[in-house]
PDB file of N, CA and C in Angstrom:
ATOM      1  N   ALA U   1     -14.045  21.114  19.223  1.00 49.00           N
ATOM      2  CA  ALA U   1     -14.873  20.951  20.412  1.00 49.00           C
ATOM      3  C   ALA U   1     -15.194  19.486  20.660  1.00 49.00           C
ATOM      4  N   ALA U   2     -15.452  18.737  19.587  1.00 54.00           N
ATOM      5  CA  ALA U   2     -15.761  17.314  19.756  1.00 54.00           C
ATOM      6  C   ALA U   2     -14.576  16.571  20.346  1.00 54.00           C
ATOM      7  N   ARG U   3     -13.370  16.979  19.965  1.00 55.00           N
ATOM      8  CA  ARG U   3     -12.171  16.325  20.503  1.00 55.00           C
ATOM      9  C   ARG U   3     -12.071  16.515  22.011  1.00 55.00           C
ATOM     10  N   LEU U   4     -12.413  17.700  22.475  1.00 51.00           N
ATOM     11  CA  LEU U   4     -12.365  17.958  23.911  1.00 51.00           C
ATOM     12  C   LEU U   4     -13.362  17.079  24.656  1.00 51.00           C
ATOM     13  N   GLN U   5     -14.441  16.734  24.025  1.00 58.00           N
ATOM     14  CA  GLN U   5     -15.424  15.866  24.668  1.00 58.00           C
ATOM     15  C   GLN U   5     -14.921  14.430  24.762  1.00 58.00           C
ATOM     16  N   ARG U   6     -14.113  13.987  23.801  1.00 68.00           N
ATOM     17  CA  ARG U   6     -13.599  12.617  23.775  1.00 68.00           C
ATOM     18  C   ARG U   6     -12.374  12.425  24.647  1.00 68.00           C
ATOM     19  N   ASP U   7     -11.583  13.447  24.830  1.00 65.00           N
ATOM     20  CA  ASP U   7     -10.298  13.323  25.497  1.00 65.00           C
ATOM     21  C   ASP U   7     -10.449  13.334  27.019  1.00 65.00           C
ATOM     22  N   PRO U   8      -9.910  12.312  27.700  1.00 68.00           N
ATOM     23  CA  PRO U   8     -10.043  12.271  29.159  1.00 68.00           C
ATOM     24  C   PRO U   8      -9.320  13.412  29.874  1.00 68.00           C
ATOM     25  N   LEU U   9      -8.367  14.043  29.211  1.00 61.00           N
ATOM     26  CA  LEU U   9      -7.669  15.168  29.828  1.00 61.00           C
ATOM     27  C   LEU U   9      -8.373  16.497  29.603  1.00 61.00           C
ATOM     28  N   ALA U  10      -9.450  16.481  28.837  1.00 63.00           N
ATOM     29  CA  ALA U  10     -10.151  17.721  28.507  1.00 63.00           C
ATOM     30  C   ALA U  10     -10.564  18.539  29.728  1.00 63.00           C
ATOM     31  N   PRO U  11     -10.954  17.928  30.834  1.00 73.00           N
ATOM     32  CA  PRO U  11     -11.334  18.759  31.982  1.00 73.00           C
ATOM     33  C   PRO U  11     -10.193  19.597  32.557  1.00 73.00           C
ATOM     34  N   VAL U  12      -8.941  19.203  32.315  1.00 79.00           N
ATOM     35  CA  VAL U  12      -7.820  19.936  32.910  1.00 79.00           C
ATOM     36  C   VAL U  12      -6.934  20.634  31.879  1.00 79.00           C
ATOM     37  N   LEU U  13      -7.069  20.273  30.620  1.00 79.00           N
ATOM     38  CA  LEU U  13      -6.240  20.871  29.572  1.00 79.00           C
ATOM     39  C   LEU U  13      -7.123  21.481  28.485  1.00 79.00           C
ATOM     40  N   ASN U  14      -6.621  22.555  27.892  1.00 84.00           N
ATOM     41  CA  ASN U  14      -7.351  23.116  26.759  1.00 84.00           C
ATOM     42  C   ASN U  14      -6.869  22.451  25.465  1.00 84.00           C
ATOM     43  N   GLU U  15      -7.536  22.750  24.362  1.00 84.00           N
ATOM     44  CA  GLU U  15      -7.222  22.078  23.093  1.00 84.00           C
ATOM     45  C   GLU U  15      -5.780  22.340  22.640  1.00 84.00           C
ATOM     46  N   LYS U  16      -5.277  23.546  22.851  1.00 90.00           N
ATOM     47  CA  LYS U  16      -3.899  23.865  22.467  1.00 90.00           C
ATOM     48  C   LYS U  16      -2.908  23.020  23.272  1.00 90.00           C
ATOM     49  N   GLN U  17      -3.159  22.820  24.550  1.00 88.00           N
ATOM     50  CA  GLN U  17      -2.288  21.994  25.379  1.00 88.00           C
ATOM     51  C   GLN U  17      -2.343  20.534  24.948  1.00 88.00           C
ATOM     52  N   ILE U  18      -3.532  20.053  24.635  1.00 86.00           N
ATOM     53  CA  ILE U  18      -3.684  18.669  24.174  1.00 86.00           C
ATOM     54  C   ILE U  18      -2.932  18.473  22.861  1.00 86.00           C
ATOM     55  N   ASP U  19      -3.044  19.439  21.944  1.00 89.00           N
ATOM     56  CA  ASP U  19      -2.310  19.361  20.675  1.00 89.00           C
ATOM     57  C   ASP U  19      -0.809  19.354  20.918  1.00 89.00           C
ATOM     58  N   GLY U  20      -0.341  20.170  21.843  1.00 91.00           N
ATOM     59  CA  GLY U  20       1.087  20.207  22.168  1.00 91.00           C
ATOM     60  C   GLY U  20       1.578  18.875  22.708  1.00 91.00           C
ATOM     61  N   LEU U  21       0.779  18.263  23.564  1.00 89.00           N
ATOM     62  CA  LEU U  21       1.147  16.951  24.093  1.00 89.00           C
ATOM     63  C   LEU U  21       1.172  15.898  22.989  1.00 89.00           C
ATOM     64  N   ALA U  22       0.233  15.978  22.072  1.00 90.00           N
ATOM     65  CA  ALA U  22       0.190  15.031  20.956  1.00 90.00           C
ATOM     66  C   ALA U  22       1.422  15.186  20.067  1.00 90.00           C
ATOM     67  N   GLN U  23       1.835  16.424  19.817  1.00 92.00           N
ATOM     68  CA  GLN U  23       3.043  16.661  19.022  1.00 92.00           C
ATOM     69  C   GLN U  23       4.273  16.110  19.734  1.00 92.00           C
ATOM     70  N   ARG U  24       4.368  16.336  21.041  1.00 90.00           N
ATOM     71  CA  ARG U  24       5.516  15.838  21.810  1.00 90.00           C
ATOM     72  C   ARG U  24       5.546  14.317  21.786  1.00 90.00           C
ATOM     73  N   ARG U  25       4.384  13.699  21.918  1.00 90.00           N
ATOM     74  CA  ARG U  25       4.307  12.239  21.893  1.00 90.00           C
ATOM     75  C   ARG U  25       4.816  11.697  20.563  1.00 90.00           C
ATOM     76  N   ARG U  26       4.394  12.327  19.457  1.00 90.00           N
ATOM     77  CA  ARG U  26       4.871  11.884  18.133  1.00 90.00           C
ATOM     78  C   ARG U  26       6.379  12.021  18.021  1.00 90.00           C
ATOM     79  N   ALA U  27       6.932  13.115  18.540  1.00 88.00           N
ATOM     80  CA  ALA U  27       8.378  13.329  18.476  1.00 88.00           C
ATOM     81  C   ALA U  27       9.120  12.272  19.291  1.00 88.00           C
ATOM     82  N   VAL U  28       8.608  11.957  20.458  1.00 85.00           N
ATOM     83  CA  VAL U  28       9.240  10.935  21.297  1.00 85.00           C
ATOM     84  C   VAL U  28       9.200   9.580  20.604  1.00 85.00           C
ATOM     85  N   LEU U  29       8.061   9.232  20.032  1.00 88.00           N
ATOM     86  CA  LEU U  29       7.955   7.939  19.353  1.00 88.00           C
ATOM     87  C   LEU U  29       8.879   7.862  18.147  1.00 88.00           C
ATOM     88  N   GLN U  30       9.047   8.952  17.418  1.00 87.00           N
ATOM     89  CA  GLN U  30       9.984   8.973  16.293  1.00 87.00           C
ATOM     90  C   GLN U  30      11.406   8.751  16.796  1.00 87.00           C
ATOM     91  N   HIS U  31      11.763   9.385  17.913  1.00 82.00           N
ATOM     92  CA  HIS U  31      13.097   9.230  18.491  1.00 82.00           C
ATOM     93  C   HIS U  31      13.316   7.772  18.909  1.00 82.00           C
ATOM     94  N   VAL U  32      12.345   7.206  19.586  1.00 84.00           N
ATOM     95  CA  VAL U  32      12.443   5.814  20.033  1.00 84.00           C
ATOM     96  C   VAL U  32      12.619   4.895  18.833  1.00 84.00           C
ATOM     97  N   ASP U  33      11.783   5.066  17.826  1.00 87.00           N
ATOM     98  CA  ASP U  33      11.877   4.225  16.626  1.00 87.00           C
ATOM     99  C   ASP U  33      13.243   4.362  15.967  1.00 87.00           C
ATOM    100  N   ALA U  34      13.764   5.584  15.892  1.00 86.00           N
ATOM    101  CA  ALA U  34      15.060   5.811  15.247  1.00 86.00           C
ATOM    102  C   ALA U  34      16.191   5.152  16.029  1.00 86.00           C
ATOM    103  N   MET U  35      16.170   5.288  17.357  1.00 87.00           N
ATOM    104  CA  MET U  35      17.238   4.699  18.166  1.00 87.00           C
ATOM    105  C   MET U  35      17.211   3.176  18.096  1.00 87.00           C
ATOM    106  N   VAL U  36      16.047   2.600  18.201  1.00 88.00           N
ATOM    107  CA  VAL U  36      15.936   1.139  18.132  1.00 88.00           C
ATOM    108  C   VAL U  36      16.292   0.643  16.735  1.00 88.00           C
ATOM    109  N   ALA U  37      15.861   1.347  15.703  1.00 90.00           N
ATOM    110  CA  ALA U  37      16.196   0.941  14.336  1.00 90.00           C
ATOM    111  C   ALA U  37      17.702   1.015  14.105  1.00 90.00           C
ATOM    112  N   ARG U  38      18.328   2.028  14.662  1.00 91.00           N
ATOM    113  CA  ARG U  38      19.762   2.228  14.438  1.00 91.00           C
ATOM    114  C   ARG U  38      20.624   1.284  15.255  1.00 91.00           C
ATOM    115  N   PHE U  39      20.257   1.095  16.543  1.00 93.00           N
ATOM    116  CA  PHE U  39      21.127   0.335  17.442  1.00 93.00           C
ATOM    117  C   PHE U  39      20.508  -0.960  17.971  1.00 93.00           C
ATOM    118  N   GLY U  40      19.218  -1.140  17.790  1.00 93.00           N
ATOM    119  CA  GLY U  40      18.567  -2.333  18.315  1.00 93.00           C
ATOM    120  C   GLY U  40      18.331  -2.266  19.814  1.00 93.00           C
ATOM    121  N   ARG U  41      18.565  -1.121  20.401  1.00 93.00           N
ATOM    122  CA  ARG U  41      18.393  -0.912  21.839  1.00 93.00           C
ATOM    123  C   ARG U  41      18.491   0.584  22.135  1.00 93.00           C
ATOM    124  N   PHE U  42      18.394   0.939  23.393  1.00 89.00           N
ATOM    125  CA  PHE U  42      18.508   2.329  23.821  1.00 89.00           C
ATOM    126  C   PHE U  42      19.901   2.544  24.414  1.00 89.00           C
ATOM    127  N   PRO U  43      20.839   3.095  23.643  1.00 91.00           N
ATOM    128  CA  PRO U  43      22.217   3.237  24.113  1.00 91.00           C
ATOM    129  C   PRO U  43      22.376   4.030  25.401  1.00 91.00           C
ATOM    130  N   HIS U  44      21.494   4.994  25.653  1.00 87.00           N
ATOM    131  CA  HIS U  44      21.634   5.800  26.862  1.00 87.00           C
ATOM    132  C   HIS U  44      21.402   4.980  28.131  1.00 87.00           C
ATOM    133  N   ARG U  45      20.887   3.765  27.998  1.00 91.00           N
ATOM    134  CA  ARG U  45      20.645   2.907  29.161  1.00 91.00           C
ATOM    135  C   ARG U  45      21.752   1.873  29.365  1.00 91.00           C
ATOM    136  N   ASN U  46      22.758   1.867  28.499  1.00 94.00           N
ATOM    137  CA  ASN U  46      23.791   0.839  28.579  1.00 94.00           C
ATOM    138  C   ASN U  46      24.481   0.790  29.938  1.00 94.00           C
ATOM    139  N   ALA U  47      24.915   1.923  30.440  1.00 92.00           N
ATOM    140  CA  ALA U  47      25.647   1.940  31.712  1.00 92.00           C
ATOM    141  C   ALA U  47      24.791   1.386  32.849  1.00 92.00           C
ATOM    142  N   VAL U  48      23.546   1.788  32.903  1.00 95.00           N
ATOM    143  CA  VAL U  48      22.647   1.331  33.964  1.00 95.00           C
ATOM    144  C   VAL U  48      22.422  -0.179  33.882  1.00 95.00           C
ATOM    145  N   LEU U  49      22.419  -0.693  32.669  1.00 96.00           N
ATOM    146  CA  LEU U  49      22.174  -2.122  32.462  1.00 96.00           C
ATOM    147  C   LEU U  49      23.456  -2.944  32.401  1.00 96.00           C
ATOM    148  N   GLY U  50      24.601  -2.297  32.614  1.00 97.00           N
ATOM    149  CA  GLY U  50      25.877  -3.014  32.615  1.00 97.00           C
ATOM    150  C   GLY U  50      26.344  -3.451  31.239  1.00 97.00           C
ATOM    151  N   ARG U  51      25.889  -2.762  30.202  1.00 96.00           N
ATOM    152  CA  ARG U  51      26.301  -3.113  28.839  1.00 96.00           C
ATOM    153  C   ARG U  51      27.406  -2.180  28.379  1.00 96.00           C
ATOM    154  N   LYS U  52      28.264  -2.700  27.519  1.00 97.00           N
ATOM    155  CA  LYS U  52      29.320  -1.895  26.924  1.00 97.00           C
ATOM    156  C   LYS U  52      28.756  -1.180  25.699  1.00 97.00           C
ATOM    157  N   SER U  53      29.006   0.121  25.633  1.00 95.00           N
ATOM    158  CA  SER U  53      28.535   0.908  24.489  1.00 95.00           C
ATOM    159  C   SER U  53      29.511   0.792  23.334  1.00 95.00           C
ATOM    160  N   THR U  54      28.979   0.788  22.133  1.00 96.00           N
ATOM    161  CA  THR U  54      29.828   0.813  20.944  1.00 96.00           C
ATOM    162  C   THR U  54      30.282   2.257  20.708  1.00 96.00           C
ATOM    163  N   ALA U  55      31.278   2.420  19.862  1.00 97.00           N
ATOM    164  CA  ALA U  55      31.750   3.769  19.533  1.00 97.00           C
ATOM    165  C   ALA U  55      30.628   4.593  18.904  1.00 97.00           C
ATOM    166  N   ALA U  56      29.833   3.974  18.037  1.00 94.00           N
ATOM    167  CA  ALA U  56      28.719   4.685  17.393  1.00 94.00           C
ATOM    168  C   ALA U  56      27.675   5.121  18.417  1.00 94.00           C
ATOM    169  N   GLU U  57      27.402   4.260  19.399  1.00 93.00           N
ATOM    170  CA  GLU U  57      26.449   4.624  20.443  1.00 93.00           C
ATOM    171  C   GLU U  57      26.965   5.796  21.272  1.00 93.00           C
ATOM    172  N   LEU U  58      28.231   5.772  21.616  1.00 93.00           N
ATOM    173  CA  LEU U  58      28.814   6.878  22.386  1.00 93.00           C
ATOM    174  C   LEU U  58      28.759   8.176  21.611  1.00 93.00           C
ATOM    175  N   ARG U  59      29.010   8.112  20.299  1.00 93.00           N
ATOM    176  CA  ARG U  59      28.915   9.328  19.476  1.00 93.00           C
ATOM    177  C   ARG U  59      27.475   9.853  19.442  1.00 93.00           C
ATOM    178  N   ALA U  60      26.522   8.956  19.329  1.00 89.00           N
ATOM    179  CA  ALA U  60      25.115   9.363  19.292  1.00 89.00           C
ATOM    180  C   ALA U  60      24.707  10.017  20.604  1.00 89.00           C
ATOM    181  N   ILE U  61      25.137   9.460  21.709  1.00 88.00           N
ATOM    182  CA  ILE U  61      24.815  10.032  23.027  1.00 88.00           C
ATOM    183  C   ILE U  61      25.486  11.396  23.176  1.00 88.00           C
ATOM    184  N   ALA U  62      26.751  11.494  22.771  1.00 90.00           N
ATOM    185  CA  ALA U  62      27.483  12.765  22.863  1.00 90.00           C
ATOM    186  C   ALA U  62      26.834  13.847  22.009  1.00 90.00           C
ATOM    187  N   ALA U  63      26.194  13.433  20.914  1.00 89.00           N
ATOM    188  CA  ALA U  63      25.534  14.379  20.016  1.00 89.00           C
ATOM    189  C   ALA U  63      24.156  14.810  20.537  1.00 89.00           C
ATOM    190  N   GLY U  64      23.765  14.257  21.676  1.00 82.00           N
ATOM    191  CA  GLY U  64      22.496  14.653  22.259  1.00 82.00           C
ATOM    192  C   GLY U  64      21.359  13.722  21.964  1.00 82.00           C
ATOM    193  N   ASN U  65      21.639  12.576  21.422  1.00 74.00           N
ATOM    194  CA  ASN U  65      20.587  11.611  21.101  1.00 74.00           C
ATOM    195  C   ASN U  65      20.294  10.694  22.295  1.00 74.00           C
ATOM    196  N   HIS U  66      19.746  11.282  23.305  1.00 65.00           N
ATOM    197  CA  HIS U  66      19.345  10.535  24.495  1.00 65.00           C
ATOM    198  C   HIS U  66      18.180  11.254  25.138  1.00 65.00           C
ATOM    199  N   TRP U  67      17.600  10.682  26.146  1.00 57.00           N
ATOM    200  CA  TRP U  67      16.439  11.291  26.809  1.00 57.00           C
ATOM    201  C   TRP U  67      16.869  12.428  27.670  1.00 57.00           C
TER     202      TRP U  67
END
């Protein structure tokens, strides 16, 4: 209950929804950290930014490691 009082989204979301969003946020941050640690950039953005993808980046994207 105290968490609902602190959270600015509490008026529109219940505690279960807030927890779900927090879990999703952690998962996204883990993905971001892993991609940057592995490639030093976000390979799924290479085409948009005019960069050439490496073979490893293409394999990672093909395996579903993108947004």
